[in-house]
Short mmCIF file of C-alpha atoms in Angstrom, two decimals:
data_model
loop_
_atom_site.label_atom_id
_atom_site.label_comp_id
_atom_site.label_asym_id
_atom_site.label_seq_id
_atom_site.Cartn_x
_atom_site.Cartn_y
_atom_site.Cartn_z
CA UNK A 1 -0.90 5.31 -30.73
CA UNK A 2 -3.52 3.76 -28.43
CA UNK A 3 -4.60 5.44 -25.17
CA UNK A 4 -6.27 3.27 -22.55
CA UNK A 5 -9.83 4.32 -21.64
CA UNK A 6 -10.93 3.64 -18.06
CA UNK A 7 -14.72 3.48 -18.62
CA UNK A 8 -15.40 2.63 -22.27
CA UNK A 9 -18.75 0.88 -21.65
CA UNK A 10 -21.55 3.48 -21.65
CA UNK A 11 -19.26 5.84 -19.73
CA UNK A 12 -19.80 3.71 -16.61
CA UNK A 13 -16.83 2.56 -14.56
CA UNK A 14 -18.86 -0.22 -12.89
CA UNK A 15 -20.09 -1.65 -16.22
CA UNK A 16 -16.60 -1.34 -17.69
CA UNK A 17 -15.12 -3.18 -14.71
CA UNK A 18 -17.73 -5.94 -15.06
CA UNK A 19 -16.76 -6.38 -18.71
CA UNK A 20 -13.04 -6.21 -17.90
CA UNK A 21 -13.49 -9.12 -15.49
CA UNK A 22 -15.03 -11.38 -18.17
CA UNK A 23 -11.71 -12.89 -19.38
CA UNK A 24 -10.80 -13.83 -15.79
CA UNK A 25 -14.25 -15.25 -15.14
CA UNK A 26 -13.98 -17.23 -18.38
CA UNK A 27 -10.59 -18.57 -17.35
CA UNK A 28 -11.65 -19.75 -13.90
CA UNK A 29 -15.00 -21.15 -15.06
CA UNK A 30 -13.41 -23.16 -17.87
CA UNK A 31 -10.67 -24.41 -15.59
CA UNK A 32 -12.47 -24.90 -12.29
CA UNK A 33 -16.09 -25.62 -13.30
CA UNK A 34 -16.15 -26.95 -16.86
CA UNK A 35 -12.77 -28.60 -16.14
CA UNK A 36 -11.28 -28.16 -19.57
CA UNK A 37 -7.56 -28.60 -20.15
CA UNK A 38 -5.53 -25.65 -18.94
CA UNK A 39 -4.35 -24.58 -22.38
CA UNK A 40 -7.95 -24.60 -23.66
CA UNK A 41 -9.02 -22.38 -20.75
CA UNK A 42 -6.09 -20.02 -21.32
CA UNK A 43 -6.76 -19.55 -25.02
CA UNK A 44 -10.52 -19.34 -24.45
CA UNK A 45 -9.99 -16.48 -22.01
CA UNK A 46 -7.49 -14.90 -24.42
CA UNK A 47 -10.14 -14.94 -27.16
CA UNK A 48 -12.58 -13.11 -24.85
CA UNK A 49 -9.90 -10.54 -23.90
CA UNK A 50 -9.00 -9.85 -27.53
CA UNK A 51 -12.65 -9.44 -28.51
CA UNK A 52 -13.29 -7.03 -25.61
CA UNK A 53 -10.14 -5.02 -26.34
CA UNK A 54 -11.10 -4.59 -29.99
CA UNK A 55 -14.87 -4.21 -29.62
CA UNK A 56 -15.37 -2.24 -26.38
CA UNK A 57 -11.99 -0.71 -25.56
CA UNK A 58 -11.48 0.23 -29.22
CA UNK A 59 -7.90 -0.98 -29.27
CA UNK A 60 -6.79 -1.56 -32.88
CA UNK A 61 -6.75 -5.26 -33.64
CA UNK A 62 -3.14 -5.08 -34.80
CA UNK A 63 -2.09 -3.53 -31.48
CA UNK A 64 -4.12 -6.12 -29.56
CA UNK A 65 -2.43 -9.00 -31.37
CA UNK A 66 0.99 -7.40 -30.89
CA UNK A 67 0.37 -7.21 -27.13
CA UNK A 68 -0.64 -10.88 -27.10
CA UNK A 69 2.49 -11.71 -29.09
CA UNK A 70 4.66 -9.88 -26.60
CA UNK A 71 3.10 -11.91 -23.78
CA UNK A 72 3.65 -15.17 -25.66
CA UNK A 73 7.30 -14.25 -26.19
CA UNK A 74 7.71 -13.41 -22.51
CA UNK A 75 6.22 -16.82 -21.70
CA UNK A 76 8.93 -18.54 -23.72
CA UNK A 77 11.68 -16.33 -22.38
CA UNK A 78 12.21 -16.22 -19.48
CA UNK A 79 9.43 -18.43 -18.05
CA UNK A 80 9.62 -21.64 -20.09
CA UNK A 81 13.39 -21.17 -20.25
CA UNK A 82 13.41 -21.13 -16.43
CA UNK A 83 11.13 -23.97 -15.40
CA UNK A 84 12.10 -26.16 -18.38
CA UNK A 85 15.76 -25.98 -17.40
CA UNK A 86 14.95 -26.59 -13.71
CA UNK A 87 13.01 -29.75 -14.56
CA UNK A 88 15.83 -30.84 -16.91
CA UNK A 89 18.27 -30.71 -13.99
CA UNK A 90 15.92 -32.95 -12.05
CA UNK A 91 15.74 -35.37 -14.96
CA UNK A 92 19.54 -35.57 -14.97
CA UNK A 93 19.51 -36.82 -11.39
CA UNK A 94 16.80 -39.37 -12.22
CA UNK A 95 18.64 -40.55 -15.33
CA UNK A 96 21.87 -41.15 -13.41
CA UNK A 97 20.16 -42.86 -10.48
CA UNK A 98 21.20 -40.20 -7.96
CA UNK A 99 17.65 -39.26 -7.11
CA UNK A 100 17.29 -42.28 -4.83
CA UNK A 101 20.36 -41.16 -2.90
CA UNK A 102 18.85 -37.69 -2.63
CA UNK A 103 15.65 -39.11 -1.22
CA UNK A 104 17.57 -41.13 1.35
CA UNK A 105 19.58 -38.06 2.33
CA UNK A 106 16.49 -35.95 2.97
CA UNK A 107 14.84 -38.86 4.77
CA UNK A 108 17.72 -38.79 7.27
CA UNK A 109 16.89 -35.16 8.11
CA UNK A 110 13.58 -36.53 9.34
CA UNK A 111 11.60 -39.65 8.62
CA UNK A 112 8.39 -37.64 8.97
CA UNK A 113 7.13 -36.28 5.66
CA UNK A 114 5.43 -33.37 7.36
CA UNK A 115 8.80 -32.17 8.59
CA UNK A 116 10.28 -32.83 5.14
CA UNK A 117 7.56 -30.64 3.61
CA UNK A 118 8.48 -27.77 5.94
CA UNK A 119 12.21 -28.14 5.27
CA UNK A 120 12.01 -28.46 1.49
CA UNK A 121 8.89 -26.59 0.38
CA UNK A 122 8.83 -23.77 2.95
CA UNK A 123 12.47 -23.15 3.92
CA UNK A 124 14.44 -24.31 0.88
CA UNK A 125 11.70 -22.99 -1.43
CA UNK A 126 11.98 -19.59 0.25
CA UNK A 127 15.71 -19.57 -0.41
CA UNK A 128 15.11 -20.35 -4.09
CA UNK A 129 12.46 -17.62 -4.30
CA UNK A 130 14.93 -15.17 -2.78
CA UNK A 131 17.57 -16.07 -5.35
CA UNK A 132 15.63 -16.88 -8.51
CA UNK A 133 11.83 -16.58 -8.46
CA UNK A 134 9.83 -17.01 -11.71
CA UNK A 135 8.51 -20.46 -10.81
CA UNK A 136 11.91 -21.94 -9.92
CA UNK A 137 10.93 -22.79 -6.29
CA UNK A 138 7.79 -24.63 -7.40
CA UNK A 139 9.59 -26.53 -10.16
CA UNK A 140 12.47 -27.63 -7.93
CA UNK A 141 10.72 -28.38 -4.63
CA UNK A 142 7.85 -30.25 -6.29
CA UNK A 143 10.16 -32.83 -7.82
CA UNK A 144 12.17 -33.09 -4.60
CA UNK A 145 9.00 -33.89 -2.65
CA UNK A 146 8.02 -36.41 -5.31
CA UNK A 147 11.37 -38.13 -4.79
CA UNK A 148 10.62 -38.50 -1.08
CA UNK A 149 7.49 -40.49 -1.83
CA UNK A 150 4.83 -37.78 -1.86
CA UNK A 151 2.02 -38.44 -4.32
CA UNK A 152 2.08 -36.13 -7.36
CA UNK A 153 -0.99 -34.16 -6.22
CA UNK A 154 0.28 -33.76 -2.68
CA UNK A 155 3.77 -32.75 -3.83
CA UNK A 156 2.28 -30.09 -6.10
CA UNK A 157 -0.14 -28.70 -3.50
CA UNK A 158 2.53 -28.54 -0.79
CA UNK A 159 4.93 -26.66 -3.10
CA UNK A 160 2.19 -24.24 -4.16
CA UNK A 161 1.05 -23.54 -0.59
CA UNK A 162 4.63 -22.89 0.52
CA UNK A 163 5.42 -20.49 -2.33
CA UNK A 164 3.62 -17.53 -0.76
CA UNK A 165 5.29 -15.30 1.84
CA UNK A 166 8.75 -15.22 0.17
CA UNK A 167 7.27 -13.60 -2.94
CA UNK A 168 6.99 -10.14 -1.33
CA UNK A 169 10.77 -9.75 -1.11
CA UNK A 170 12.22 -12.15 -3.66
CA UNK A 171 14.18 -12.34 -5.80
CA UNK A 172 16.55 -10.17 -3.77
CA UNK A 173 14.05 -7.41 -3.04
CA UNK A 174 13.08 -6.87 -6.70
CA UNK A 175 9.31 -6.56 -5.99
CA UNK A 176 10.02 -3.82 -3.41
CA UNK A 177 12.45 -1.88 -5.60
CA UNK A 178 9.98 -2.10 -8.49
CA UNK A 179 7.22 -0.83 -6.21
CA UNK A 180 9.43 2.08 -5.14
CA UNK A 181 10.19 2.88 -8.77
CA UNK A 182 6.55 3.12 -9.88
CA UNK A 183 5.28 4.94 -6.77
CA UNK A 184 8.16 7.28 -5.98
CA UNK A 185 8.05 6.15 -2.33
CA UNK A 186 11.24 5.20 -0.46
CA UNK A 187 12.14 1.53 -0.95
CA UNK A 188 13.32 1.34 2.67
CA UNK A 189 9.92 2.34 4.05
CA UNK A 190 8.06 0.02 1.67
CA UNK A 191 10.28 -2.88 2.72
CA UNK A 192 9.72 -2.06 6.38
CA UNK A 193 5.95 -1.94 5.91
CA UNK A 194 5.84 -5.22 4.01
CA UNK A 195 8.02 -6.64 6.79
CA UNK A 196 5.22 -5.76 9.23
CA UNK A 197 2.54 -7.51 7.19
CA UNK A 198 3.92 -10.64 5.55
CA UNK A 199 5.47 -12.19 8.71
CA UNK A 200 1.96 -12.54 10.19
CA UNK A 201 1.11 -14.89 7.31
CA UNK A 202 4.47 -16.65 7.71
CA UNK A 203 3.36 -17.79 11.15
CA UNK A 204 0.33 -19.52 9.63
CA UNK A 205 1.75 -21.10 6.45
CA UNK A 206 3.63 -23.97 8.21
CA UNK A 207 0.38 -24.95 9.91
CA UNK A 208 -1.37 -24.87 6.52
CA UNK A 209 1.30 -27.21 5.16
CA UNK A 210 0.68 -29.65 8.00
CA UNK A 211 -3.02 -29.71 7.11
CA UNK A 212 -2.25 -30.21 3.40
CA UNK A 213 0.05 -33.14 4.17
CA UNK A 214 -1.77 -34.84 7.04
CA UNK A 215 -4.98 -33.01 7.89
CA UNK A 216 -5.95 -32.12 11.46
CA UNK A 217 -3.73 -34.88 12.85
CA UNK A 218 -0.68 -33.12 11.43
CA UNK A 219 -1.49 -29.91 13.31
CA UNK A 220 -2.32 -31.79 16.51
CA UNK A 221 0.98 -33.68 16.52
CA UNK A 222 3.41 -31.14 15.05
CA UNK A 223 2.05 -27.70 15.90
CA UNK A 224 5.06 -26.92 18.10
CA UNK A 225 7.72 -27.50 15.41
CA UNK A 226 5.53 -25.74 12.85
CA UNK A 227 5.11 -22.67 15.05
CA UNK A 228 8.83 -22.69 15.85
CA UNK A 229 9.63 -22.75 12.13
CA UNK A 230 7.06 -20.10 11.23
CA UNK A 231 7.94 -17.95 14.22
CA UNK A 232 11.68 -17.96 13.50
CA UNK A 233 10.97 -17.28 9.82
CA UNK A 234 8.64 -14.39 10.69
CA UNK A 235 11.01 -12.81 13.22
CA UNK A 236 13.96 -13.02 10.84
CA UNK A 237 11.90 -11.63 7.96
CA UNK A 238 10.63 -8.75 10.11
CA UNK A 239 14.04 -7.93 11.58
CA UNK A 240 15.88 -8.07 8.26
CA UNK A 241 13.31 -5.97 6.37
CA UNK A 242 13.19 -3.35 9.12
CA UNK A 243 16.80 -3.12 10.28
CA UNK A 244 18.91 -4.44 7.39
CA UNK A 245 17.52 -4.64 3.85
CA UNK A 246 14.48 -6.19 2.18
CA UNK A 247 16.77 -7.86 -0.36
CA UNK A 248 18.02 -10.31 2.29
CA UNK A 249 14.75 -10.85 4.16
CA UNK A 250 13.88 -14.22 2.63
CA UNK A 251 17.44 -15.56 2.80
CA UNK A 252 17.83 -14.93 6.55
CA UNK A 253 14.26 -16.12 7.15
CA UNK A 254 14.85 -19.40 5.30
CA UNK A 255 17.91 -20.25 7.37
CA UNK A 256 16.24 -19.16 10.62
CA UNK A 257 13.18 -21.28 9.85
CA UNK A 258 15.10 -24.44 9.06
CA UNK A 259 17.39 -23.94 12.05
CA UNK A 260 14.48 -23.60 14.47
CA UNK A 261 12.64 -26.54 12.93
CA UNK A 262 15.60 -28.91 13.12
CA UNK A 263 16.43 -27.77 16.65
CA UNK A 264 12.90 -28.45 17.91
CA UNK A 265 12.46 -31.77 16.11
CA UNK A 266 15.78 -33.03 17.48
CA UNK A 267 14.90 -32.38 21.11
CA UNK A 268 14.39 -35.74 22.89
CA UNK A 269 10.80 -34.92 23.86
CA UNK A 270 9.97 -33.83 20.33
CA UNK A 271 11.44 -36.98 18.83
CA UNK A 272 9.18 -39.09 21.03
CA UNK A 273 6.13 -37.15 19.83
CA UNK A 274 6.95 -37.20 16.11
CA UNK A 275 5.79 -40.41 14.43
CA UNK A 276 7.31 -41.96 11.35
CA UNK A 277 6.44 -40.94 7.79
CA UNK A 278 2.83 -40.25 6.91
CA UNK A 279 0.87 -39.56 3.77
CA UNK A 280 1.01 -42.42 1.30
CA UNK A 281 3.23 -45.03 2.91
CA UNK A 282 6.93 -45.11 3.59
CA UNK A 283 9.55 -46.79 1.41
CA UNK A 284 11.41 -49.64 3.10
CA UNK A 285 14.69 -48.82 4.80
CA UNK A 286 17.56 -48.62 2.34
CA UNK A 287 21.30 -48.83 2.87
CA UNK A 288 23.13 -45.55 3.30
CA UNK A 289 24.58 -44.54 -0.08
CA UNK A 290 28.31 -44.15 -0.46
CA UNK A 291 29.58 -40.73 0.60
CA UNK A 292 30.59 -39.75 -2.95
CA UNK A 293 27.24 -40.82 -4.40
CA UNK A 294 25.38 -38.94 -1.68
CA UNK A 295 27.40 -35.79 -2.37
CA UNK A 296 26.60 -36.01 -6.07
CA UNK A 297 22.89 -36.38 -5.27
CA UNK A 298 22.90 -33.07 -3.39
CA UNK A 299 25.27 -31.39 -5.85
CA UNK A 300 22.66 -30.17 -8.41
CA UNK A 301 20.67 -28.26 -5.79
CA UNK A 302 23.73 -26.93 -3.99
CA UNK A 303 25.03 -25.81 -7.39
CA UNK A 304 21.79 -23.92 -8.06
CA UNK A 305 22.09 -22.02 -4.77
CA UNK A 306 25.79 -21.24 -5.34
CA UNK A 307 25.29 -20.08 -8.94
CA UNK A 308 22.44 -17.74 -8.01
CA UNK A 309 24.28 -16.45 -4.95
CA UNK A 310 27.40 -15.68 -7.02
CA UNK A 311 25.26 -13.98 -9.66
CA UNK A 312 24.23 -11.39 -7.06
CA UNK A 313 27.77 -10.30 -6.19
CA UNK A 314 28.02 -6.67 -7.32
CA UNK A 315 30.76 -7.21 -9.92
CA UNK A 316 29.12 -10.35 -11.34
CA UNK A 317 25.66 -8.79 -11.33
CA UNK A 318 26.95 -5.75 -13.19
CA UNK A 319 28.54 -7.99 -15.81
CA UNK A 320 25.37 -10.05 -16.27
CA UNK A 321 23.13 -6.98 -16.41
CA UNK A 322 25.33 -5.50 -19.14
CA UNK A 323 23.94 -8.14 -21.47
CA UNK A 324 20.32 -7.11 -20.90
CA UNK A 325 18.59 -5.58 -23.91
CA UNK A 326 15.57 -3.33 -23.31
CA UNK A 327 13.62 -2.66 -26.49
CA UNK A 328 10.22 -1.22 -27.31
CA UNK A 329 8.04 -3.96 -28.76
CA UNK A 330 7.86 -3.24 -32.50
CA UNK A 331 4.57 -1.68 -33.56
CA UNK A 332 3.08 -1.55 -30.07
CA UNK A 333 2.40 2.06 -28.97
CA UNK A 334 0.30 2.43 -25.82
CA UNK A 335 -0.45 5.41 -23.56
CA UNK A 336 -1.93 5.05 -20.09
CA UNK A 337 -5.22 6.70 -19.21
CA UNK A 338 -3.28 9.73 -17.96
CA UNK A 339 -1.52 10.07 -21.32
CA UNK A 340 1.91 8.86 -20.20
CA UNK A 341 3.79 6.26 -22.28
CA UNK A 342 3.10 2.78 -20.91
CA UNK A 343 6.06 0.79 -19.61
CA UNK A 344 4.26 -2.37 -20.69
CA UNK A 345 5.54 -2.07 -24.24
CA UNK A 346 9.19 -2.45 -23.15
CA UNK A 347 10.59 -5.96 -23.51
CA UNK A 348 13.69 -6.88 -21.52
CA UNK A 349 15.83 -9.65 -22.96
CA UNK A 350 18.14 -10.55 -20.08
CA UNK A 351 19.92 -13.35 -21.87
CA UNK A 352 22.71 -13.54 -19.27
CA UNK A 353 20.93 -12.57 -16.05
CA UNK A 354 17.72 -14.56 -16.67
CA UNK A 355 17.09 -17.32 -14.09
CA UNK A 356 16.90 -19.85 -16.91
CA UNK A 357 20.38 -18.90 -18.10
CA UNK A 358 21.78 -19.23 -14.59
CA UNK A 359 20.00 -22.57 -14.24
CA UNK A 360 21.63 -23.67 -17.49
CA UNK A 361 25.04 -22.91 -15.96
CA UNK A 362 24.06 -24.97 -12.92
CA UNK A 363 22.85 -27.71 -15.25
CA UNK A 364 26.14 -27.81 -17.16
CA UNK A 365 28.00 -28.10 -13.85
CA UNK A 366 25.61 -30.89 -12.90
CA UNK A 367 26.32 -32.68 -16.18
CA UNK A 368 30.02 -32.64 -15.32
CA UNK A 369 29.54 -33.65 -11.67
CA UNK A 370 27.18 -36.51 -12.52
CA UNK A 371 29.34 -37.52 -15.51
CA UNK A 372 26.48 -37.47 -17.98
CA UNK A 373 27.60 -37.71 -21.63
CA UNK A 374 26.87 -34.46 -23.47
CA UNK A 375 24.78 -36.22 -26.11
CA UNK A 376 22.57 -37.78 -23.45
CA UNK A 377 22.21 -34.45 -21.65
CA UNK A 378 21.08 -32.73 -24.86
CA UNK A 379 18.68 -35.57 -25.62
CA UNK A 380 17.22 -35.32 -22.11
CA UNK A 381 16.66 -31.58 -22.56
CA UNK A 382 14.79 -32.20 -25.79
CA UNK A 383 12.66 -34.93 -24.17
CA UNK A 384 11.92 -32.64 -21.24
CA UNK A 385 10.63 -29.87 -23.51
CA UNK A 386 8.57 -32.38 -25.49
CA UNK A 387 6.96 -33.73 -22.33
CA UNK A 388 6.24 -30.15 -21.23
CA UNK A 389 4.64 -29.15 -24.54
CA UNK A 390 1.12 -28.73 -23.09
CA UNK A 391 2.47 -26.81 -20.12
CA UNK A 392 4.38 -24.56 -22.53
CA UNK A 393 1.23 -23.97 -24.56
CA UNK A 394 -0.68 -23.13 -21.37
CA UNK A 395 1.91 -20.60 -20.18
CA UNK A 396 1.98 -19.00 -23.63
CA UNK A 397 -1.80 -18.57 -23.54
CA UNK A 398 -1.80 -17.21 -19.99
CA UNK A 399 0.89 -14.62 -20.57
CA UNK A 400 -0.69 -13.57 -23.87
CA UNK A 401 -3.93 -13.08 -21.90
CA UNK A 402 -2.15 -11.08 -19.18
CA UNK A 403 -0.35 -8.78 -21.59
CA UNK A 404 -3.52 -8.22 -23.65
CA UNK A 405 -5.55 -7.24 -20.58
CA UNK A 406 -2.79 -4.98 -19.30
CA UNK A 407 -2.16 -3.22 -22.63
CA UNK A 408 -5.84 -2.75 -23.46
CA UNK A 409 -6.56 -1.27 -20.03
CA UNK A 410 -8.79 -4.03 -18.61
CA UNK A 411 -6.59 -4.37 -15.54
CA UNK A 412 -6.44 -0.60 -14.97
CA UNK A 413 -10.23 -0.36 -15.20
CA UNK A 414 -10.63 -3.07 -12.55
CA UNK A 415 -8.11 -1.34 -10.31
CA UNK A 416 -9.68 2.12 -10.56
CA UNK A 417 -13.12 0.65 -9.88
CA UNK A 418 -11.86 -1.04 -6.71
CA UNK A 419 -10.10 2.15 -5.65
CA UNK A 420 -13.48 3.90 -5.62
CA UNK A 421 -14.29 2.23 -2.30
CA UNK A 422 -12.83 5.23 -0.43
CA UNK A 423 -11.74 4.53 3.14
CA UNK A 424 -12.84 0.89 2.76
CA UNK A 425 -10.13 0.51 0.14
CA UNK A 426 -7.62 -0.16 2.94
CA UNK A 427 -9.35 -3.51 3.40
CA UNK A 428 -9.56 -4.17 -0.34
CA UNK A 429 -6.06 -3.07 -1.36
CA UNK A 430 -4.45 -6.52 -0.78
CA UNK A 431 -7.10 -7.97 -3.12
CA UNK A 432 -5.72 -5.86 -5.94
CA UNK A 433 -2.22 -7.27 -5.40
CA UNK A 434 -3.68 -10.77 -5.11
CA UNK A 435 -5.52 -10.35 -8.41
CA UNK A 436 -2.38 -9.02 -10.11
CA UNK A 437 -0.25 -11.99 -9.04
CA UNK A 438 -2.98 -14.53 -9.82
CA UNK A 439 -3.06 -13.11 -13.33
CA UNK A 440 0.65 -12.50 -14.00
CA UNK A 441 2.31 -15.00 -11.64
CA UNK A 442 4.70 -12.31 -10.39
CA UNK A 443 4.60 -9.97 -7.38
CA UNK A 444 7.00 -7.71 -9.27
CA UNK A 445 4.60 -7.47 -12.22
CA UNK A 446 1.63 -6.89 -9.92
CA UNK A 447 3.49 -4.05 -8.19
CA UNK A 448 4.36 -2.44 -11.51
CA UNK A 449 0.70 -2.66 -12.57
CA UNK A 450 -1.05 -1.48 -9.43
CA UNK A 451 1.56 0.29 -7.27
CA UNK A 452 0.85 3.79 -8.57
CA UNK A 453 -2.90 3.13 -8.45
CA UNK A 454 -2.65 2.14 -4.77
CA UNK A 455 -0.87 5.40 -3.95
CA UNK A 456 -3.40 7.50 -5.89
CA UNK A 457 -6.29 5.74 -4.15
CA UNK A 458 -4.65 6.25 -0.75
CA UNK A 459 -4.26 9.96 -1.37
CA UNK A 460 -7.89 10.33 -2.47
CA UNK A 461 -9.13 8.42 0.58
CA UNK A 462 -6.82 10.12 3.09
CA UNK A 463 -4.92 6.87 3.81
CA UNK A 464 -1.19 6.30 4.19
CA UNK A 465 0.30 5.62 0.73
CA UNK A 466 3.15 3.51 2.16
CA UNK A 467 0.61 1.24 3.86
CA UNK A 468 -1.44 0.60 0.72
CA UNK A 469 1.52 0.30 -1.63
CA UNK A 470 3.08 -2.32 0.65
CA UNK A 471 -0.32 -4.04 0.93
CA UNK A 472 -0.19 -4.58 -2.83
CA UNK A 473 3.03 -6.58 -2.45
CA UNK A 474 1.83 -8.40 0.68
CA UNK A 475 -1.55 -9.33 -0.76
CA UNK A 476 0.13 -10.45 -3.95
CA UNK A 477 2.00 -13.19 -2.11
CA UNK A 478 -1.27 -15.01 -1.53
CA UNK A 479 -2.08 -15.02 -5.23
CA UNK A 480 1.01 -17.13 -5.94
CA UNK A 481 -0.62 -20.41 -4.96
CA UNK A 482 -3.46 -19.93 -7.48
CA UNK A 483 -1.39 -18.27 -10.18
CA UNK A 484 -2.05 -20.20 -13.36
CA UNK A 485 1.63 -19.90 -14.17
CA UNK A 486 2.60 -21.69 -10.94
CA UNK A 487 -0.23 -24.21 -11.27
CA UNK A 488 1.02 -25.15 -14.73
CA UNK A 489 4.63 -25.45 -13.58
CA UNK A 490 3.66 -27.65 -10.61
CA UNK A 491 1.46 -29.88 -12.75
CA UNK A 492 4.14 -30.27 -15.40
CA UNK A 493 6.85 -31.07 -12.85
CA UNK A 494 5.01 -34.11 -11.48
CA UNK A 495 3.27 -35.31 -14.65
CA UNK A 496 -0.20 -33.91 -13.91
CA UNK A 497 -0.63 -32.16 -17.25
CA UNK A 498 -4.30 -31.37 -17.80
CA UNK A 499 -5.12 -31.46 -14.08
CA UNK A 500 -4.34 -27.84 -13.29
CA UNK A 501 -8.02 -27.28 -12.53
CA UNK A 502 -7.87 -29.88 -9.76
CA UNK A 503 -4.90 -28.10 -8.21
CA UNK A 504 -6.74 -24.76 -8.48
CA UNK A 505 -9.74 -26.15 -6.61
CA UNK A 506 -7.48 -27.51 -3.86
CA UNK A 507 -5.60 -24.22 -3.42
CA UNK A 508 -8.34 -21.64 -3.92
CA UNK A 509 -9.84 -21.90 -0.43
CA UNK A 510 -6.45 -21.55 1.26
CA UNK A 511 -5.58 -18.58 -0.92
CA UNK A 512 -8.81 -16.73 -0.17
CA UNK A 513 -8.67 -17.58 3.54
CA UNK A 514 -5.15 -16.21 3.97
CA UNK A 515 -6.06 -13.20 1.82
CA UNK A 516 -8.93 -12.44 4.20
CA UNK A 517 -6.45 -12.48 7.09
CA UNK A 518 -4.18 -10.06 5.22
CA UNK A 519 -7.12 -7.76 4.39
CA UNK A 520 -8.09 -7.70 8.08
CA UNK A 521 -4.53 -6.87 9.11
CA UNK A 522 -4.16 -4.03 6.59
CA UNK A 523 -7.60 -2.69 7.49
CA UNK A 524 -6.62 -2.55 11.16
CA UNK A 525 -3.28 -0.94 10.30
CA UNK A 526 -5.27 1.88 8.69
CA UNK A 527 -7.06 2.52 12.02
CA UNK A 528 -5.72 3.91 15.29
CA UNK A 529 -5.72 0.37 16.67
CA UNK A 530 -2.67 -0.74 14.64
CA UNK A 531 -1.54 2.49 13.00
CA UNK A 532 1.61 2.33 15.15
CA UNK A 533 2.80 -0.43 12.82
CA UNK A 534 3.10 1.99 9.89
CA UNK A 535 6.67 3.41 9.63
#
């Protein structure tokens, strides 16, 4: 049995936190400065984490390796299972020639790629995050943007920038219910509080997307449609989280955003202002595809939405959840610093309810709709996994790193050190959520790691625990765009394997800038100036 120490280095919390940060520093330096391949950076950081866990944290080497093995297994299932299957569905449309019809169909929504980025990456991606999560929005929207003529780098950066604000509530409120479970606070109040933080960022993200696609000119020419989209998204997200349920916040927001965007861009005055496609040249006009062919081009993505929506019906969800196996990872016995059994050692094998399994169902329906021979479909799946081999290796290394740091107590040490800021912690609390998501790729995982810590820090500092717990989820959304998991998925989807560091450098400034805005908002909500926003 291993119990996590909080300050193993000379009894100093500050020194221990500095050492605990070394694997993360190694990861970002190798990836962003030395510019090694992503899998090299991941395994290099993993080596540092294992050495620290064994040498300074005194975690038995066998336990350390078991934790890394659990993370590697989690990487394969459900993560690789999810994004590998999503990319396979895309390859089916390419193989059958329906992808061109899909591109033409989306081009008819608008011939301006900036509007297409808002429709696909922000609105449709939010819907996918609400239904599936786990990298599915990035995998799907990246290849859709690529089909519309976006360059690989631009398609990846747009998808990453858009996959932010939906993460606080998706899939179907799971991050909020997880946060309620680990903190003991009411899920309703946590959802309401997050619904009074995240929508502020939702107003800004469409403008960020315009800059990513077309620089300052994009904002100058399309700020009205972007604000209409972000405003409708924010209002719907706020209203749903506060007066209905957090589980539906992203779904209503996605439809509200796309509705407002299409309404504004179709006004006669707006159409005169919006120029034709930008950002890399426009393909020549093509004949309208036959109605049946056009329907089949949309069918894979409509099927994904339908399958995930049906999976959330109470009777179906209960049936799928019945197949979930929750087991303690063999040989891994970890206690938290307080002496309680750690939930990190439990592995959930949701072989029916996993997003990858649901995507497989959608893929099989796609095979039938597109009339792809079974042998070719199987061969395409094998080729897809082979082409993703470096991405798979990267994700395995990253999740092994994450699980090792979490099990050894590195993450807890960093969190407790940050919580020592006292009243200033209100400003820093979103950073903790941001760090958790950047490391794990999941707002749900970040909430399970740091939710209880946020509440304990709030109580010690005399701050509202609902405010800081929700800030963990809200700040975590801004770590999605630099999550190594999402960076790897985006790079793999558009054939940029080995260039994850380039994507990180492009996204890091946006992530930190939006995080600063969130920290300012939460800090003000902890003062009389905006304390009325706390439920």
